[in-house]
Amino acid sequence: MIRASGITVRFGSHAALRDVSLQLDPGQRLGIVGESGSGKSMLGLTLMGMLPSSAKLDGQLHVDGQDMSTAADRQWRSLRARRVAMVFQEPASALNPLRRVGDTVMEPLRLHLRLDRKAAQQRMLELLDETGIQEPALKARQYPHELSGGQRQRVLIALALACDPALLIADEPTTALDAHVGLRITELLVRLARDRGMALVFISHDLAAVARTVDDVAVMYGGEVVERGPVAEVLRAPQHPYTQGLLAARPPLDAGQLRRRLPVVPGNVPAMADLPLGCRFAGRCHVELPRCAATRPSETSLSPGRSAACHHLPDPSI
Amino acid sequence: MSALLDIQNVTRRYPRPRQRLLHRPEPLVALDNASLTLNAGETYGIVGESGSGKTTLARLVMGFEAPDNGRVLLGGEDLHALPEHILRQRRQTFQMVFQDPFGSLDPRRPVGWSVGQPLRATGQQPAPAQIAQTFERVGLSASDAERYPHEFSGGQRQRIAIARAIITKPRLLVADEAVSALDVSVRAQILNLLLDLQDEFGLAMLFVTHDLAVVANLCDHLLVLRNGRTVEQGPAQAILTNPQTDYTTMLLDAARVTPAGHSAPARTTT
């Protein structure tokens, strides 16, 4: 579904993404996890062909079998119309407040699938029903402000599904929602991906949301993928010091150690311009070798589908 | 000895806008009969989603608004019965840290000025040495006091907000979503700082959050609110290890890092 290799996105002299490679097969669910400034949203925009015009893209990008590395806007538009769809964080601002939500969902059905009004209406109601909206006929006549945050996010997912995409990219879709609503939305995304055989890229800073939604995860830091693999393995035995720090910094939920100090990752996420040239995590890492700041570690395969980019990993060839 | 903070059966209602001329709608009960006691050096976690009443509770404790029923006793005094000038004096003993410190820092003044503001509010002149010392106490350097809010990262700004809150040496700190906007790796630094300050000053803390994962190992007691009502209340460890309601169990599920396929069975309502 996606073949990306050596993707680098530059703004002027700063690289917002550096040498990112990804592979996503049809029906597969991939999580992209990282903190602010990690490049995870930039990666999402790259995969959708929605980078700002000041960005310069290098590397190979194939989406849905088409070479999109140098694609023009027109080619991206036709891909986005039918094959690739995206859901964003803020369901309130992504819907037109002056249109009934049913009309919004019908628009791509009329425009791209050229359904007549009656067929489009029928399909729209099916989509609202599929995304778990109760009383779809009633909700379709309502305006965005009359719906709850969770219902609005379901409407946006219905809209994204309108043209039967083979790939859905969801960027922080649960972040603006309450915990119990976020839980339902991730369940919905998993069910839709399974039922439709649709590939899903789930971008989030929330490890708990990522863990329950995807099969594989890529951990990003400073515009690079620092670790990847099956989500259960990465969470159980993280290999990169950043992933280790990220997991350790979460307070344990049931351990009986009241008031225990949490292990911390020192410092702050550096701004793009201040990132070290070698390993991006140098300076905040608890293990630091002389070459870390100067030489970029390459991704080392640990087992099939599992890799990490760190000088400190045990050398598999020894 | 009486508790530092004693919230007794407080209820807060807000009138709803009138929809029809002759019909007055039922008021919204933002907080319904909530009670808790908090001693010096202890932390109470107030957990709930949007509309749960958790921020209303924090605002009542801060004296920003008054309850319709019940009392808030701070050091044995009924906070909402105090005359205005006495309340202003007492404000030094309870301070608040908000989610977005940007809003409480004047963008046109060096942050050292903002940190000294709670002292000025009670007619004291903050000494430069006192400001420098407070900056160092929260893990910043004394020279940072001369810089402006936009020069700091989110985590540093939250340290500044904490410096501003502790400069009056308060006995109670109310933290409303104080770490929710921070990245995970930075969040742990701030949580540790709060724990250190608590040990040092014997601070009592009221920690208001929507994210159970944040409060898990910080709190002695928990109050879980939903739609203004108390869902569950008691020792934090007991609630975390053996929640008594489906709602608390769900909040724990949402916060737990459990790989797909190991999660609880799917439910379908929003």
Coordinates of C-alpha atoms in Angstrom, one line a residue:
Chain A
M1 CA 0.0 0.0 0.0
I2 CA 2.8 2.3 0.9
R3 CA 6.5 1.9 -0.1
A4 CA 8.6 4.8 1.2
S5 CA 12.3 4.7 1.2
G6 CA 14.8 7.4 2.2
I7 CA 12.1 10.1 2.6
T8 CA 13.7 13.4 3.5
V9 CA 11.7 16.6 3.9
R10 CA 13.6 19.9 4.1
F11 CA 12.5 23.4 5.0
G12 CA 15.5 25.5 3.9
S13 CA 18.5 23.9 5.5
H14 CA 16.6 22.1 8.2
A15 CA 15.4 18.5 7.7
A16 CA 12.0 17.9 9.3
L17 CA 12.1 14.3 8.2
R18 CA 15.4 12.5 7.6
D19 CA 15.7 9.3 5.7
V20 CA 12.4 7.8 6.8
S21 CA 11.5 4.4 5.2
L22 CA 8.1 2.8 5.6
Q23 CA 6.3 -0.2 4.3
L24 CA 2.6 -0.8 4.7
D25 CA 0.7 -3.7 3.2
P26 CA -3.0 -3.7 2.4
G27 CA -5.1 -4.2 5.5
Q28 CA -2.2 -3.6 7.8
R29 CA -2.4 -1.2 10.7
L30 CA 0.7 0.9 11.5
G31 CA 1.1 3.2 14.4
I32 CA 3.4 6.3 14.3
V33 CA 4.2 7.4 17.8
G34 CA 6.2 10.4 18.9
E35 CA 6.2 13.6 20.9
S36 CA 5.8 17.1 19.6
G37 CA 8.4 17.9 17.0
S38 CA 9.1 14.3 16.2
G39 CA 7.9 14.6 12.6
K40 CA 5.0 12.3 12.9
S41 CA 2.4 14.7 11.5
M42 CA 4.9 15.8 8.8
L43 CA 5.1 12.1 7.8
G44 CA 1.3 12.0 7.6
L45 CA 1.2 15.0 5.4
T46 CA 3.9 13.6 3.2
L47 CA 1.9 10.4 2.7
M48 CA -1.1 12.5 1.7
G49 CA 0.8 14.8 -0.6
M50 CA -0.2 17.7 1.5
L51 CA 3.2 19.2 2.3
P52 CA 3.4 23.0 2.3
S53 CA 4.9 24.3 -0.9
S54 CA 8.0 25.5 0.9
A55 CA 8.9 21.9 1.7
K56 CA 11.4 20.0 -0.5
L57 CA 10.8 16.2 -0.7
D58 CA 13.5 13.7 -1.5
G59 CA 13.4 9.9 -1.7
Q60 CA 11.1 7.3 -3.2
L61 CA 7.4 7.2 -2.4
H62 CA 5.0 4.8 -3.8
V63 CA 1.4 4.9 -2.7
D64 CA -1.2 2.4 -3.9
G65 CA 1.3 1.2 -6.6
Q66 CA 1.8 4.6 -8.0
D67 CA 5.1 6.5 -7.9
M68 CA 4.3 9.7 -6.1
S69 CA 7.9 10.9 -5.4
T70 CA 7.5 13.7 -7.9
A71 CA 3.8 13.7 -8.4
A72 CA 2.0 16.9 -9.4
D73 CA -0.9 18.2 -7.3
R74 CA -3.4 16.8 -9.9
Q75 CA -2.1 13.3 -9.4
W76 CA -2.3 13.6 -5.6
R77 CA -5.8 15.0 -5.9
S78 CA -7.1 12.0 -7.8
L79 CA -5.4 9.6 -5.4
R80 CA -6.9 11.4 -2.4
A81 CA -10.3 11.5 -4.0
R82 CA -10.6 7.7 -4.3
R83 CA -7.9 5.7 -2.6
V84 CA -6.4 7.5 0.4
A85 CA -8.3 9.4 3.1
M86 CA -7.4 11.3 6.2
V87 CA -8.9 12.0 9.6
F88 CA -7.6 14.8 11.8
Q89 CA -7.4 15.7 15.4
E90 CA -10.0 18.5 15.6
P91 CA -13.4 17.2 14.5
A92 CA -15.1 20.6 15.2
S93 CA -13.0 22.6 12.8
A94 CA -12.9 20.0 10.0
L95 CA -16.7 20.1 9.4
N96 CA -18.5 23.0 7.7
P97 CA -20.6 24.5 10.5
L98 CA -23.2 25.8 8.0
R99 CA -24.0 22.5 6.4
R100 CA -26.0 19.6 7.7
V101 CA -23.5 16.7 8.3
G102 CA -25.4 14.4 6.0
D103 CA -24.9 16.8 3.1
T104 CA -21.2 17.0 3.9
V105 CA -20.9 13.2 3.8
M106 CA -22.9 13.1 0.5
E107 CA -20.6 15.5 -1.3
P108 CA -17.8 13.1 -2.2
L109 CA -20.4 10.5 -3.1
R110 CA -22.0 12.8 -5.7
L111 CA -18.7 14.4 -6.8
H112 CA -16.3 11.5 -7.1
L113 CA -18.6 8.5 -7.3
R114 CA -21.2 10.4 -9.4
L115 CA -24.1 8.8 -7.5
D116 CA -27.5 10.4 -8.1
R117 CA -29.1 12.2 -5.1
K118 CA -31.2 9.2 -4.0
A119 CA -28.3 6.7 -4.1
A120 CA -25.9 9.1 -2.4
Q121 CA -28.4 9.6 0.4
Q122 CA -28.8 5.9 0.8
R123 CA -25.1 5.4 0.9
M124 CA -24.5 8.3 3.3
L125 CA -27.0 6.7 5.8
E126 CA -25.2 3.4 5.5
L127 CA -21.8 5.1 6.2
L128 CA -23.1 6.9 9.3
D129 CA -24.6 3.6 10.5
E130 CA -21.3 1.8 9.8
T131 CA -19.4 4.3 11.9
G132 CA -21.7 3.7 14.9
I133 CA -23.9 6.8 14.7
Q134 CA -27.2 6.1 16.4
E135 CA -30.3 7.2 14.5
P136 CA -28.4 8.1 11.3
A137 CA -31.4 9.6 9.5
L138 CA -31.9 12.1 12.4
K139 CA -28.2 12.9 12.8
A140 CA -27.8 13.5 9.1
R141 CA -30.1 16.5 9.3
Q142 CA -28.2 18.1 12.2
Y143 CA -25.4 20.6 12.1
P144 CA -22.0 20.0 13.5
H145 CA -22.6 22.0 16.7
E146 CA -25.6 19.8 17.6
L147 CA -23.3 16.7 17.8
S148 CA -20.9 15.7 20.5
G149 CA -17.2 15.5 19.9
G150 CA -17.3 11.8 19.5
Q151 CA -20.2 11.9 17.0
R152 CA -18.4 14.6 15.0
Q153 CA -15.3 12.4 14.8
R154 CA -17.5 9.5 13.6
V155 CA -19.0 11.7 10.9
L156 CA -15.5 12.6 9.8
I157 CA -14.6 9.0 9.6
A158 CA -17.8 8.3 7.6
L159 CA -16.7 11.1 5.3
A160 CA -13.3 9.6 4.9
L161 CA -14.8 6.2 4.1
A162 CA -17.1 7.6 1.4
C163 CA -15.1 6.6 -1.6
D164 CA -14.0 3.3 -0.1
P165 CA -10.3 4.2 0.5
A166 CA -7.7 1.5 0.5
L167 CA -5.7 3.5 3.1
L168 CA -6.9 5.7 6.0
I169 CA -4.4 8.1 7.7
A170 CA -5.6 9.2 11.1
D171 CA -3.6 12.0 12.7
E172 CA -4.3 12.2 16.5
P173 CA -7.9 11.3 16.0
T174 CA -8.5 10.7 19.7
T175 CA -6.5 13.5 21.3
A176 CA -9.3 16.1 21.5
L177 CA -11.8 13.5 22.9
D178 CA -12.6 12.3 26.4
A179 CA -11.1 9.0 27.4
H180 CA -14.2 6.9 27.0
V181 CA -15.0 8.4 23.6
G182 CA -11.4 7.9 22.4
L183 CA -11.6 4.3 23.5
R184 CA -14.7 3.8 21.3
I185 CA -13.1 5.6 18.3
T186 CA -10.0 3.4 18.3
E187 CA -12.3 0.3 18.5
L188 CA -14.2 1.7 15.5
L189 CA -11.0 2.2 13.5
V190 CA -9.8 -1.3 14.3
R191 CA -13.2 -2.8 13.3
L192 CA -13.4 -0.8 10.0
A193 CA -9.8 -1.7 9.0
R194 CA -10.6 -5.4 9.6
D195 CA -14.0 -5.5 8.0
R196 CA -13.0 -3.5 4.9
G197 CA -9.4 -4.8 4.5
M198 CA -8.3 -1.2 4.7
A199 CA -4.8 -0.2 5.6
L200 CA -4.5 2.2 8.6
V201 CA -1.8 4.7 9.6
F202 CA -2.6 5.8 13.1
I203 CA -0.5 8.8 14.2
S204 CA -0.6 9.7 18.0
H205 CA 1.5 10.8 20.9
D206 CA -0.7 8.5 23.1
L207 CA 1.0 5.2 23.7
A208 CA -2.1 3.7 25.2
A209 CA -4.2 4.6 22.1
V210 CA -1.5 3.4 19.7
A211 CA -1.0 0.1 21.6
R212 CA -4.7 -0.9 21.3
T213 CA -5.1 0.1 17.7
V214 CA -2.2 -1.2 15.6
D215 CA -0.2 -4.3 14.7
D216 CA 3.1 -2.5 14.1
V217 CA 4.5 0.7 15.4
A218 CA 7.2 3.1 14.3
V219 CA 8.6 5.3 17.1
M220 CA 9.8 8.7 15.8
Y221 CA 12.1 11.3 17.3
G222 CA 13.6 14.4 15.7
G223 CA 12.3 13.5 12.3
E224 CA 13.5 10.0 12.2
V225 CA 12.2 6.5 12.9
V226 CA 14.3 5.3 15.8
E227 CA 12.6 2.0 16.4
R228 CA 10.0 -0.2 14.8
G229 CA 8.4 -3.6 15.1
P230 CA 5.3 -5.5 16.2
V231 CA 3.6 -3.3 18.8
A232 CA 3.6 -5.9 21.5
E233 CA 7.3 -6.5 21.2
V234 CA 8.3 -2.9 21.0
L235 CA 6.3 -2.1 24.2
R236 CA 7.5 -5.2 26.0
A237 CA 11.2 -5.0 25.2
P238 CA 12.0 -1.5 23.8
Q239 CA 15.6 -1.4 22.4
H240 CA 16.2 2.2 21.7
P241 CA 17.0 4.4 24.7
Y242 CA 14.4 6.9 23.6
T243 CA 11.6 4.3 23.5
Q244 CA 12.8 2.9 26.8
G245 CA 12.7 6.4 28.4
L246 CA 9.2 7.1 26.9
L247 CA 7.8 4.0 28.4
A248 CA 9.5 4.4 31.7
A249 CA 8.3 8.0 32.1
R250 CA 4.7 6.8 32.2
P251 CA 3.5 6.4 35.8
P252 CA 2.7 2.8 36.6
L253 CA -1.1 2.3 37.0
D254 CA -1.2 -0.4 39.6
A255 CA 2.2 -0.7 41.2
G256 CA 2.0 -0.2 44.9
Q257 CA 4.9 2.3 45.0
L258 CA 3.2 5.5 46.1
R259 CA 5.1 8.7 45.4
R260 CA 7.9 7.0 43.6
R261 CA 9.9 9.4 41.4
L262 CA 9.6 8.6 37.7
P263 CA 12.6 7.9 35.6
V264 CA 13.0 11.0 33.3
V265 CA 14.4 11.7 29.9
P266 CA 16.5 14.8 30.7
G267 CA 16.1 18.0 28.8
N268 CA 13.5 19.1 26.2
V269 CA 12.6 18.0 22.7
P270 CA 15.0 20.3 20.7
A271 CA 13.8 22.6 18.0
M272 CA 14.4 21.5 14.4
A273 CA 17.4 23.9 14.0
D274 CA 19.0 22.6 17.2
L275 CA 19.0 18.9 16.5
P276 CA 22.3 17.2 16.7
L277 CA 23.8 16.0 13.4
G278 CA 24.5 12.5 14.4
C279 CA 22.0 10.6 16.5
R280 CA 19.1 13.0 17.1
F281 CA 18.7 11.7 20.6
A282 CA 22.3 12.5 21.6
G283 CA 22.4 14.9 24.5
R284 CA 19.3 13.5 26.1
C285 CA 20.4 9.9 26.1
H286 CA 21.6 8.0 29.2
V287 CA 24.1 6.0 27.2
E288 CA 26.4 8.1 25.0
L289 CA 29.3 6.9 23.0
P290 CA 31.8 9.3 21.5
R291 CA 30.4 8.7 18.0
C292 CA 26.8 9.4 18.9
A293 CA 26.8 13.2 18.4
A294 CA 28.8 13.0 15.2
T295 CA 27.7 9.9 13.3
R296 CA 24.1 9.0 12.5
P297 CA 23.3 5.4 13.6
S298 CA 21.7 3.3 10.8
E299 CA 18.7 1.2 11.4
T300 CA 19.8 -2.2 12.6
S301 CA 17.6 -5.2 12.0
L302 CA 16.9 -7.1 15.3
S303 CA 14.5 -9.7 14.0
P304 CA 12.1 -9.9 11.0
G305 CA 10.2 -6.6 11.0
R306 CA 12.0 -5.3 14.1
S307 CA 14.7 -2.7 14.0
A308 CA 16.3 0.2 15.9
A309 CA 18.7 3.0 15.0
C310 CA 21.2 3.2 17.8
H311 CA 25.0 2.9 18.2
H312 CA 24.5 1.2 21.5
L313 CA 22.7 -1.9 20.3
P314 CA 24.6 -5.2 20.6
D315 CA 26.2 -5.8 17.2
P316 CA 24.4 -8.8 15.7
S317 CA 27.5 -9.8 13.7
I318 CA 29.6 -10.5 16.7
Chain B
M1 CA -6.1 18.8 64.6
S2 CA -8.4 19.8 61.8
A3 CA -7.6 19.0 58.1
L4 CA -5.9 21.7 56.0
L5 CA -8.7 21.5 53.4
D6 CA -12.2 20.3 54.3
I7 CA -14.8 20.3 51.6
Q8 CA -18.2 19.6 53.0
N9 CA -21.1 18.6 50.7
V10 CA -20.6 21.3 48.2
T11 CA -23.1 21.7 45.3
R12 CA -22.8 24.2 42.5
R13 CA -25.6 24.9 40.0
Y14 CA -25.5 27.1 37.0
P15 CA -28.7 28.5 35.4
R16 CA -29.3 27.4 31.9
P17 CA -30.4 30.0 29.3
R18 CA -34.2 30.4 29.0
Q19 CA -35.5 28.7 25.8
R20 CA -39.1 29.7 26.2
L21 CA -40.6 32.9 27.7
L22 CA -42.6 31.4 30.6
H23 CA -40.5 28.4 31.2
R24 CA -37.5 28.5 33.4
P25 CA -35.3 25.5 32.7
E26 CA -33.8 23.3 35.4
P27 CA -30.4 24.5 36.4
L28 CA -27.3 22.5 35.4
V29 CA -25.9 20.8 38.5
A30 CA -22.1 21.1 37.8
L31 CA -21.1 19.6 41.1
D32 CA -23.4 17.6 43.3
N33 CA -22.7 17.1 47.0
A34 CA -19.0 16.6 46.8
S35 CA -16.9 16.2 50.0
L36 CA -13.2 15.5 50.7
T37 CA -10.6 16.2 53.4
L38 CA -7.0 16.8 52.7
N39 CA -4.1 17.0 55.2
A40 CA -0.8 18.8 54.8
G41 CA 1.7 16.8 52.7
E42 CA -1.0 14.8 51.0
T43 CA -2.3 14.7 47.5
Y44 CA -5.9 14.3 46.3
G45 CA -6.5 13.4 42.7
I46 CA -9.7 14.7 41.1
V47 CA -10.3 12.7 38.0
G48 CA -13.1 13.2 35.4
E49 CA -13.8 13.9 31.8
S50 CA -15.2 17.1 30.3
G51 CA -18.3 18.2 32.2
S52 CA -17.5 16.1 35.2
G53 CA -17.3 19.1 37.6
K54 CA -13.6 18.7 38.3
T55 CA -12.7 22.3 37.3
T56 CA -15.8 23.7 39.1
L57 CA -14.4 22.0 42.3
A58 CA -11.0 23.6 41.8
R59 CA -12.6 27.0 41.2
L60 CA -14.6 26.7 44.5
V61 CA -11.5 25.8 46.4
M62 CA -9.7 28.8 44.9
G63 CA -12.6 31.1 45.9
F64 CA -13.2 32.1 42.3
E65 CA -16.8 31.2 42.9
A66 CA -19.1 30.2 45.8
P67 CA -21.0 27.0 46.3
D68 CA -24.8 27.0 46.4
N69 CA -24.7 24.5 49.3
G70 CA -22.0 23.2 51.5
R71 CA -18.8 24.8 52.8
V72 CA -15.1 24.9 51.9
L73 CA -13.0 25.1 55.0
L74 CA -9.3 26.0 54.6
G75 CA -7.3 25.8 57.8
G76 CA -10.7 25.6 59.6
E77 CA -12.0 28.9 58.1
D78 CA -15.0 29.0 55.8
L79 CA -13.4 30.4 52.7
H80 CA -16.6 31.8 51.2
A81 CA -17.6 33.6 54.4
L82 CA -14.3 35.6 54.7
P83 CA -14.5 39.3 54.0
E84 CA -12.7 40.3 50.8
H85 CA -9.6 41.9 52.4
I86 CA -9.0 38.9 54.6
L87 CA -9.5 36.5 51.6
R88 CA -6.8 38.5 49.8
Q89 CA -4.4 37.9 52.6
R90 CA -5.3 34.2 52.8
R91 CA -4.6 33.8 49.1
Q92 CA -0.9 33.5 49.8
T93 CA -1.6 30.1 51.4
F94 CA -3.3 28.6 48.4
Q95 CA -2.1 28.9 44.8
M96 CA -3.0 27.4 41.5
V97 CA -1.2 26.1 38.4
F98 CA -3.1 25.9 35.2
Q99 CA -2.8 23.8 32.1
D100 CA -1.6 26.6 29.8
P101 CA 0.9 28.7 31.7
F102 CA 1.2 31.0 28.6
G103 CA -2.1 32.6 29.7
S104 CA -0.8 33.5 33.2
L105 CA 2.5 35.0 32.0
D106 CA 2.6 38.6 30.7
P107 CA 4.2 38.3 27.2
R108 CA 5.7 41.8 27.4
R109 CA 7.4 41.4 30.8
P110 CA 10.4 39.2 31.9
V111 CA 9.1 36.1 33.5
G112 CA 10.7 37.1 36.8
W113 CA 8.2 39.9 37.1
S114 CA 5.3 37.5 36.6
V115 CA 6.7 35.2 39.3
G116 CA 6.8 38.0 41.8
Q117 CA 3.2 39.0 41.1
P118 CA 1.5 37.0 43.8
L119 CA 3.7 38.8 46.4
R120 CA 2.8 42.2 44.9
A121 CA -0.9 41.3 45.1
T122 CA -0.6 41.3 48.9
G123 CA 1.4 44.5 49.1
Q124 CA 4.9 42.9 49.4
Q125 CA 7.8 43.8 47.2
P126 CA 9.6 40.7 45.9
A127 CA 13.3 40.7 46.5
P128 CA 15.5 39.8 43.5
A129 CA 17.2 37.2 45.6
Q130 CA 13.9 35.6 46.5
I131 CA 13.0 35.4 42.8
A132 CA 16.4 34.0 41.9
Q133 CA 16.1 31.3 44.6
T134 CA 12.6 30.3 43.5
F135 CA 13.8 29.9 39.9
E136 CA 16.6 27.7 41.0
R137 CA 14.2 25.7 43.2
V138 CA 12.1 24.7 40.2
G139 CA 15.1 23.7 38.1
L140 CA 15.7 26.9 36.2
S141 CA 18.6 29.2 36.5
A142 CA 18.4 32.6 38.2
S143 CA 19.2 34.4 34.9
D144 CA 16.1 32.9 33.3
A145 CA 14.1 35.5 35.3
E146 CA 15.3 38.2 32.8
R147 CA 13.9 36.3 29.8
Y148 CA 10.5 36.5 28.2
P149 CA 7.8 33.8 28.1
H150 CA 8.2 33.0 24.3
E151 CA 11.8 32.1 24.9
F152 CA 10.9 29.0 26.9
S153 CA 9.6 25.5 26.0
G154 CA 6.3 24.2 27.3
G155 CA 8.0 22.3 30.1
Q156 CA 10.0 25.3 31.2
R157 CA 7.0 27.5 31.1
Q158 CA 5.2 25.1 33.5
R159 CA 8.2 25.3 35.8
I160 CA 7.8 29.1 35.8
A161 CA 4.1 28.7 36.6
I162 CA 5.1 26.5 39.5
A163 CA 7.7 29.0 40.7
R164 CA 5.0 31.7 40.6
A165 CA 2.7 29.4 42.7
I166 CA 5.3 28.5 45.4
I167 CA 6.9 32.0 45.9
T168 CA 4.3 32.8 48.6
K169 CA 5.1 29.5 50.3
P170 CA 1.5 28.2 50.1
R171 CA 0.1 25.3 52.1
L172 CA -2.2 24.2 49.3
L173 CA -1.4 23.9 45.6
V174 CA -4.3 23.3 43.2
A175 CA -3.0 22.0 39.8
D176 CA -5.7 22.0 37.1
E177 CA -4.5 19.8 34.2
A178 CA -1.0 21.1 35.0
V179 CA 0.9 18.5 32.9
S180 CA -1.8 17.5 30.4
A181 CA -0.3 19.6 27.6
L182 CA 3.2 18.4 28.1
D183 CA 5.0 15.6 26.2
V184 CA 5.4 12.4 28.1
S185 CA 9.1 12.7 28.6
V186 CA 8.8 16.3 30.0
R187 CA 5.7 15.4 32.0
A188 CA 7.6 13.1 34.3
Q189 CA 10.1 15.9 35.1
I190 CA 7.3 18.2 36.3
L191 CA 5.6 15.4 38.3
N192 CA 8.8 14.7 40.0
L193 CA 9.3 18.4 40.8
L194 CA 5.9 18.6 42.4
L195 CA 6.6 15.5 44.5
D196 CA 10.0 17.1 45.6
L197 CA 8.3 20.4 46.5
Q198 CA 5.6 18.6 48.4
D199 CA 8.2 16.8 50.5
E200 CA 10.1 19.9 51.1
F201 CA 7.3 22.3 52.1
G202 CA 4.7 19.8 53.3
L203 CA 2.4 21.1 50.5
A204 CA -1.0 19.7 50.2
M205 CA -2.0 19.2 46.5
L206 CA -5.3 19.0 44.7
F207 CA -4.5 17.5 41.4
V208 CA -7.3 17.9 38.8
T209 CA -6.9 15.8 35.6
H210 CA -8.8 13.8 33.0
D211 CA -5.9 11.4 32.6
L212 CA -5.7 8.7 35.3
A213 CA -2.2 7.7 34.2
V214 CA -1.0 11.1 35.3
V215 CA -2.2 10.8 38.9
A216 CA -1.6 7.1 39.4
N217 CA 1.5 7.2 41.6
L218 CA 1.2 10.8 42.7
C219 CA -2.0 10.7 44.8
D220 CA -2.9 9.4 48.2
H221 CA -6.6 9.7 47.6
L222 CA -8.8 9.8 44.5
L223 CA -12.2 11.3 43.7
V224 CA -13.7 10.2 40.4
L225 CA -16.4 12.5 39.1
R226 CA -18.9 12.1 36.3
N227 CA -21.5 14.7 35.3
G228 CA -21.0 16.4 38.7
R229 CA -21.6 13.3 40.7
T230 CA -19.1 11.3 42.8
V231 CA -18.6 8.0 41.1
E232 CA -15.9 6.6 43.4
Q233 CA -13.7 8.0 46.2
G234 CA -11.1 6.6 48.5
P235 CA -7.4 5.6 48.8
A236 CA -5.7 5.8 45.4
Q237 CA -4.1 2.4 45.6
A238 CA -7.4 0.7 46.4
I239 CA -9.2 2.4 43.5
L240 CA -6.4 1.7 41.0
T241 CA -6.0 -2.0 41.9
N242 CA -9.7 -2.7 42.6
P243 CA -12.0 -0.2 41.0
Q244 CA -15.6 -0.7 42.1
T245 CA -17.4 0.9 39.1
D246 CA -17.5 0.3 35.3
Y247 CA -16.7 3.9 34.8
T248 CA -13.4 3.9 36.7
T249 CA -12.5 0.5 35.1
M250 CA -13.0 2.2 31.7
L251 CA -10.8 5.2 32.6
L252 CA -8.1 2.7 33.6
D253 CA -8.5 0.8 30.4
A254 CA -8.1 4.0 28.4
A255 CA -4.9 4.9 30.2
R256 CA -3.3 1.5 30.1
V257 CA -0.7 0.6 27.4
T258 CA -2.1 -2.8 26.3
P259 CA -1.3 -4.0 22.8
A260 CA -4.2 -4.7 20.5
G261 CA -5.9 -8.1 20.9
H262 CA -5.3 -8.0 24.7
S263 CA -7.9 -5.3 25.3
A264 CA -11.3 -5.6 27.0
P265 CA -14.2 -6.8 24.8
A266 CA -15.6 -4.1 22.5
R267 CA -18.6 -2.0 23.6
T268 CA -20.5 0.0 21.1
T269 CA -21.9 3.1 22.6
T270 CA -20.3 6.5 22.4

